[in-house]
Coordinates of C-alpha atoms in Angstrom, one line a residue:
Chain A
E264 CA 70.2 132.7 138.0
V265 CA 72.2 130.2 140.1
Q266 CA 75.6 131.5 141.0
L267 CA 78.4 129.6 142.9
V268 CA 81.6 131.6 143.6
E269 CA 84.5 129.8 145.2
S270 CA 87.3 131.5 147.0
G271 CA 90.2 130.8 149.3
G272 CA 92.5 128.9 147.0
G273 CA 96.2 129.7 146.7
L274 CA 99.7 128.4 147.3
V275 CA 100.4 126.5 150.5
Q276 CA 103.3 124.4 151.7
P277 CA 102.9 120.7 152.3
G278 CA 101.4 120.1 155.7
G279 CA 99.7 123.4 155.6
S280 CA 96.0 124.3 155.8
L281 CA 93.5 126.2 153.7
R282 CA 89.8 126.9 153.9
L283 CA 87.8 127.1 150.7
S284 CA 84.5 129.0 150.6
C285 CA 81.7 128.9 148.1
A286 CA 79.1 131.7 148.1
A287 CA 75.8 130.6 146.7
S288 CA 72.9 132.7 145.3
G289 CA 70.0 132.3 143.0
F290 CA 68.4 129.3 144.7
T291 CA 67.4 128.1 148.1
F292 CA 70.7 127.0 149.5
S293 CA 69.2 125.3 152.5
N294 CA 67.2 123.0 150.2
S295 CA 70.3 121.6 148.4
W296 CA 72.9 119.0 148.9
M297 CA 76.2 120.5 148.1
T298 CA 79.4 118.9 146.7
W299 CA 83.1 119.6 146.2
V300 CA 84.8 118.1 143.2
R301 CA 88.4 118.6 142.3
Q302 CA 90.5 118.3 139.1
A303 CA 94.3 118.1 139.2
P304 CA 96.1 119.8 136.4
G305 CA 95.6 117.9 133.2
K306 CA 93.7 115.2 134.9
G307 CA 90.1 114.0 135.3
L308 CA 87.4 114.9 137.8
E309 CA 87.5 113.6 141.3
W310 CA 84.6 113.8 143.7
V311 CA 85.8 115.0 147.1
A312 CA 82.9 115.4 149.5
N313 CA 79.3 116.3 149.9
I314 CA 76.9 117.5 152.6
K315 CA 73.2 117.2 153.2
Q316 CA 70.9 120.2 153.4
D317 CA 71.1 120.5 157.2
G318 CA 74.7 119.3 157.5
S319 CA 73.6 116.1 159.3
E320 CA 75.3 113.8 156.7
K321 CA 78.7 114.3 155.2
Y322 CA 80.7 112.0 152.9
Y323 CA 84.3 112.0 151.7
V324 CA 86.6 110.3 149.3
D325 CA 89.0 108.0 151.2
S326 CA 92.1 110.1 150.3
V327 CA 90.9 113.1 152.2
K328 CA 89.2 111.5 155.2
G329 CA 90.6 112.8 158.5
R330 CA 92.2 115.8 156.7
F331 CA 89.3 117.7 155.0
T332 CA 86.1 118.8 156.6
I333 CA 83.0 120.0 154.6
S334 CA 80.6 122.3 156.3
R335 CA 77.9 124.8 155.5
D336 CA 76.3 127.9 156.9
N337 CA 72.7 128.1 155.6
A338 CA 72.1 131.5 157.1
M339 CA 75.0 132.8 155.0
N340 CA 74.3 130.7 151.9
S341 CA 77.9 129.4 152.1
L342 CA 79.7 126.1 151.7
F343 CA 83.2 125.4 153.1
L344 CA 86.0 123.0 152.8
Q345 CA 88.6 123.0 155.5
M346 CA 91.7 121.3 154.2
N347 CA 94.5 120.3 156.7
S348 CA 97.7 118.4 156.3
L349 CA 97.8 119.2 152.6
R350 CA 99.9 117.1 150.3
A351 CA 101.2 117.8 146.8
E352 CA 98.6 115.4 145.4
D353 CA 95.9 117.8 146.7
T354 CA 96.9 120.3 144.0
A355 CA 93.9 120.9 141.9
V356 CA 91.1 123.2 140.9
Y357 CA 88.3 122.8 143.4
Y358 CA 84.8 123.2 142.3
C359 CA 81.7 123.6 144.4
A360 CA 78.5 122.3 142.9
R361 CA 74.8 122.2 143.7
D362 CA 73.3 118.8 143.5
L363 CA 70.2 118.0 141.5
R364 CA 67.1 117.4 143.7
Y365 CA 66.9 113.7 144.6
H366 CA 70.1 112.9 142.7
R367 CA 73.6 113.3 143.9
V368 CA 74.7 114.9 140.6
G369 CA 76.3 118.3 140.4
T370 CA 73.9 120.3 138.3
D371 CA 75.3 123.8 138.8
W372 CA 79.0 124.4 139.2
G373 CA 81.2 127.3 140.3
Q374 CA 84.2 128.5 138.3
G375 CA 86.6 126.8 140.6
T376 CA 89.5 127.9 142.8
L377 CA 93.1 126.7 142.3
V378 CA 94.9 125.1 145.3
T379 CA 98.6 124.5 144.8
V380 CA 100.5 122.6 147.4
S381 CA 104.2 123.1 147.0
S382 CA 107.3 124.1 148.8
Chain B
D180 CA 84.9 101.6 145.9
I181 CA 83.1 101.4 142.6
Q182 CA 85.4 101.8 139.6
M183 CA 84.1 103.5 136.5
T184 CA 85.8 102.6 133.3
Q185 CA 85.2 104.6 130.1
S186 CA 86.0 103.5 126.6
P187 CA 87.5 104.7 124.5
S188 CA 89.8 107.1 126.3
S189 CA 89.8 109.2 123.1
L190 CA 88.3 109.2 119.7
S191 CA 88.4 111.2 116.5
A192 CA 85.2 111.9 114.7
S193 CA 83.9 114.2 112.0
V194 CA 81.1 116.7 112.1
G195 CA 77.8 114.8 111.5
D196 CA 79.1 111.5 112.9
R197 CA 77.2 109.5 115.4
V198 CA 79.4 109.0 118.4
T199 CA 79.0 106.5 121.3
I200 CA 80.9 106.4 124.5
T201 CA 80.7 103.6 127.0
C202 CA 81.0 103.5 130.7
R203 CA 81.3 100.3 132.8
A204 CA 80.9 100.1 136.5
S205 CA 82.8 97.5 138.5
Q206 CA 79.6 96.5 140.2
G207 CA 75.9 97.1 139.6
I208 CA 74.7 100.7 140.2
S209 CA 71.1 100.4 139.0
N210 CA 70.6 103.6 136.9
Y211 CA 72.5 106.0 139.2
L212 CA 74.7 107.2 136.5
A213 CA 75.4 110.7 135.2
W214 CA 77.3 112.2 132.2
F215 CA 79.2 115.4 132.1
Q216 CA 80.8 117.4 129.3
Q217 CA 83.9 119.5 129.8
K218 CA 85.5 121.8 127.3
P219 CA 89.1 122.9 127.6
G220 CA 89.5 125.5 130.4
K221 CA 85.8 125.4 131.2
V222 CA 83.6 124.2 134.0
P223 CA 82.1 120.7 133.7
K224 CA 78.5 120.7 132.5
S225 CA 75.9 118.2 133.5
L226 CA 74.2 116.5 130.6
I227 CA 72.4 113.4 131.8
Y228 CA 71.3 111.9 135.2
A229 CA 69.6 108.7 136.1
A230 CA 71.4 107.1 133.1
S231 CA 68.9 108.5 130.5
S232 CA 67.3 111.7 131.8
L233 CA 68.4 114.8 130.0
Q234 CA 69.3 117.8 132.1
S235 CA 67.2 120.9 131.5
G236 CA 68.5 122.8 128.4
V237 CA 70.6 120.0 127.1
P238 CA 69.9 119.3 123.4
S239 CA 68.2 116.1 122.4
K240 CA 71.1 115.0 120.2
F241 CA 72.5 113.7 123.5
S242 CA 71.1 110.5 124.8
G243 CA 72.0 108.0 127.5
S244 CA 71.1 104.4 128.1
G245 CA 72.0 101.5 130.3
S246 CA 71.4 100.0 133.7
G247 CA 73.4 97.8 136.1
T248 CA 77.0 97.9 135.0
D249 CA 77.0 99.0 131.3
F250 CA 76.0 102.5 130.1
T251 CA 76.4 104.5 126.9
L252 CA 76.3 108.2 126.0
T253 CA 75.4 108.8 122.3
I254 CA 75.7 112.0 120.3
S255 CA 73.5 111.6 117.3
S256 CA 75.2 114.1 115.0
L257 CA 78.4 115.6 116.2
Q258 CA 78.7 119.3 115.9
P259 CA 81.8 121.6 116.4
E260 CA 80.6 122.6 119.8
D261 CA 80.5 119.0 121.0
F262 CA 84.3 118.4 120.8
A263 CA 85.1 118.1 124.5
T264 CA 85.9 115.5 127.2
Y265 CA 83.0 113.5 128.5
Y266 CA 82.9 111.9 132.0
C267 CA 80.5 109.4 133.6
Q268 CA 79.9 109.4 137.3
Q269 CA 78.2 106.9 139.5
Y270 CA 76.2 108.0 142.5
N271 CA 74.9 104.7 143.7
S272 CA 77.2 104.4 146.7
Y273 CA 79.9 106.4 148.4
P274 CA 82.5 107.4 147.6
L275 CA 81.0 108.8 144.4
T276 CA 83.3 108.1 141.5
F277 CA 84.0 109.4 138.0
G278 CA 85.2 107.6 135.0
G279 CA 88.6 108.6 133.5
G280 CA 87.1 110.6 130.7
T281 CA 86.7 110.3 126.9
K282 CA 88.2 113.0 124.8
V283 CA 86.3 113.6 121.5
E284 CA 88.5 115.3 118.9
I285 CA 88.0 116.5 115.4
K286 CA 89.1 114.1 112.7

């Protein structure tokens, strides 16, 4: 059974940093593109970033470029999102997702971790 | 960036109704279109990829069609468990983008 468990969310002040983690199990992590998607309270889904199997390709939504960094550790079956210079508008539930093979579509999702940026 | 526009933003329907949701891309995306279902307080669930391919385990009452800029998600006979918000997502080009969502409510 595929399991994705996010952690690292919490309350942080504007301008602060946070590192999210996603522990993966039940599939061959090193064979999968991985994605972060977020959802602000009461709002829709927003794709944030994704990363290729070997980490050689990474893509970001414009609003987080230069502030967020996606990475992975295939030996530890883990996905990360380093978030710096956080803003109030980054407040959201952050989901990690495993992409479908050959399609950049999140097919398995974690339960999400809430990030709140507020003073 | 490619903008994804869903319509309607919400709809009311009865159990047994046939429901159609549309998604329009601001430029052609071939068939790189996915649909998701999200129930209140729950994790999004992938329903369809490549515009019309059903994800494993998704019931056949869901179907998708379209190519280029115009796409539809159809629920053939709405059941109580189908009341949810539905999102389309294009994955033709970066940044990947979602539509604003369509909330399907009980009439």
